[in-house]
mmCIF file of C-alpha atoms in Angstrom:
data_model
loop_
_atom_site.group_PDB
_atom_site.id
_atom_site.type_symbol
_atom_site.label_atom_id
_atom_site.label_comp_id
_atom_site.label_asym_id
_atom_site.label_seq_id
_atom_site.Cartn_x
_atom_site.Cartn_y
_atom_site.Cartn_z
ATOM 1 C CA UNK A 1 -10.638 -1.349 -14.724
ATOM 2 C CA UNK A 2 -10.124 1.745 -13.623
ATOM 3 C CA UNK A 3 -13.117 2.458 -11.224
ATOM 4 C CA UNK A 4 -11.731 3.294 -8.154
ATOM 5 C CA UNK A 5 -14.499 4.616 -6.442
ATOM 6 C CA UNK A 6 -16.116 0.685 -6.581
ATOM 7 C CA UNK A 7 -12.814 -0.260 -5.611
ATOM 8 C CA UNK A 8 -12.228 1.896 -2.644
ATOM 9 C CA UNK A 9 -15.772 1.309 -1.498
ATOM 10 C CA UNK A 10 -14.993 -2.507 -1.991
ATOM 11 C CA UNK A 11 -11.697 -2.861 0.150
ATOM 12 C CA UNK A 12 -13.118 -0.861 2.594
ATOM 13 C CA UNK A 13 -16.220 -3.001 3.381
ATOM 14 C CA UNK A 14 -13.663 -5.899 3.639
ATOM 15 C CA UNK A 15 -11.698 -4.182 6.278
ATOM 16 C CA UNK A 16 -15.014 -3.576 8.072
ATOM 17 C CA UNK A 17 -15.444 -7.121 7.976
ATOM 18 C CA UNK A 18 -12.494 -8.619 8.260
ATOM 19 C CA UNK A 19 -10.200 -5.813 10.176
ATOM 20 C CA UNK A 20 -7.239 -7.858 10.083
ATOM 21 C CA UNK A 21 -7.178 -8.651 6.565
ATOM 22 C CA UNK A 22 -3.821 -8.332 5.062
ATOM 23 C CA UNK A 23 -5.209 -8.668 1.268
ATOM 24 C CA UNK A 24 -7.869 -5.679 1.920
ATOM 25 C CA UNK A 25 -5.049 -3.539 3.668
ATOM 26 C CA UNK A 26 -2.346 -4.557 0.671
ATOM 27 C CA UNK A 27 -5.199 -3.753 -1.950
ATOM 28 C CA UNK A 28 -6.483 -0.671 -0.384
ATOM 29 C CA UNK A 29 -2.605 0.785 -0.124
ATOM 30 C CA UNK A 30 -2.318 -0.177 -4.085
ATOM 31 C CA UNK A 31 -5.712 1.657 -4.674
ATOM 32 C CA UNK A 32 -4.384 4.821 -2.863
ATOM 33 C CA UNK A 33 -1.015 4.261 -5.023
ATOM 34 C CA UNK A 34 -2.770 4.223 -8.212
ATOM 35 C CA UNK A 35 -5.343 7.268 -7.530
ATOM 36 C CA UNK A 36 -2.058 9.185 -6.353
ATOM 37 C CA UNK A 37 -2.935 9.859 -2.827
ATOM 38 C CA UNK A 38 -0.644 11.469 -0.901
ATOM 39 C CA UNK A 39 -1.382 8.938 2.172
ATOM 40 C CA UNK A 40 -0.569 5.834 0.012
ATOM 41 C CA UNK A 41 3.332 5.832 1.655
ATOM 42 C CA UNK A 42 1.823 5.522 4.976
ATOM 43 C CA UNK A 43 -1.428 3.486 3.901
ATOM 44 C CA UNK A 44 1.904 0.688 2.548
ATOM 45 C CA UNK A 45 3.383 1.090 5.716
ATOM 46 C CA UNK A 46 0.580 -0.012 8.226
ATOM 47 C CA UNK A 47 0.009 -2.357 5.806
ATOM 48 C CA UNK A 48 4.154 -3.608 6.134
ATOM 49 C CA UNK A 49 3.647 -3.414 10.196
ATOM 50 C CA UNK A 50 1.297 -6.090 9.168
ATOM 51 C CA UNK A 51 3.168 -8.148 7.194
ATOM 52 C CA UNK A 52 6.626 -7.108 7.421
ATOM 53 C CA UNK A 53 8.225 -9.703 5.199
ATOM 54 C CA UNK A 54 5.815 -9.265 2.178
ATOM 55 C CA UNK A 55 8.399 -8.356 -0.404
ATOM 56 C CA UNK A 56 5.310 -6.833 -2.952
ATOM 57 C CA UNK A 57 4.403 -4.035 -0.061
ATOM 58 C CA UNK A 58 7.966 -3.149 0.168
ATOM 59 C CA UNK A 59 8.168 -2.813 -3.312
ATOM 60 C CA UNK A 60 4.544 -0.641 -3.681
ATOM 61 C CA UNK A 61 5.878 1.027 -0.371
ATOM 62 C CA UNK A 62 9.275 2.288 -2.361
ATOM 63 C CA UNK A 63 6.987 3.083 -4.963
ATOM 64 C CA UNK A 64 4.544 5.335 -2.902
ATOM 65 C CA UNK A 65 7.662 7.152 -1.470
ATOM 66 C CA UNK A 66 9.021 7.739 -4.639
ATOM 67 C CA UNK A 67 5.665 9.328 -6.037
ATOM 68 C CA UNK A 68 5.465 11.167 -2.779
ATOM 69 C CA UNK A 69 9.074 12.938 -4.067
ATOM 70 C CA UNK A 70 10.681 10.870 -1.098
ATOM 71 C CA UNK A 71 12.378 9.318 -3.475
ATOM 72 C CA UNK A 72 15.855 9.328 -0.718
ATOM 73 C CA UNK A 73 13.171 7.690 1.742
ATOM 74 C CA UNK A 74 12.576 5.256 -1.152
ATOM 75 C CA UNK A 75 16.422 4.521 -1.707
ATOM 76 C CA UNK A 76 16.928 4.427 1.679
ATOM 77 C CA UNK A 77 14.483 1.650 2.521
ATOM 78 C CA UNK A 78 15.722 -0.722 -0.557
ATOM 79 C CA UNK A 79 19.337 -0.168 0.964
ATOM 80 C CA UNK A 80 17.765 -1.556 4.242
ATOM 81 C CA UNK A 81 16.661 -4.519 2.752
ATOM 82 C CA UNK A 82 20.107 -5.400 0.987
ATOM 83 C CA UNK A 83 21.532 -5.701 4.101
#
């Protein structure tokens, strides 16, 4: 737990493999989220242009905005979604 590095190094060979892969682009936005990159907003939102109905990358994706200080971003988005 914890070692990133692996974990980055990991994701990204799948993504190499398998471009497409939603589960390496989900992980790999989480990764960025957890390591507090700066890019992880707009790693969670290629990863929603994916897979736009996946309700745990809009949740991570609110998340990343939030830690970005978009937190209006963030608010807005959810409000989206309740409509």
């Amino acid at each position: 737990l914890g070692d990133y590095d692996t974990a980055e190094r990991h994701f990204t060979r799948a993504r190499t493999v398998e471009p497409s892969s939603k589960a390496a682009q989900q992980a790999g936005a989480r990764l960025a989220l957890e390591r507090g990159d700066a890019a992880a907003a707009d790693a969670y939102a290629a990863a929603l242009a994916q897979d736009p109905g996946n309700f745990e990358l809009m949740h991570g994706y609110m998340q990343a905005l939030d830690a970005a200080g978009r937190l209006g971003e963030a608010l807005d988005f959810g409000a989206a979604l309740a409509q």
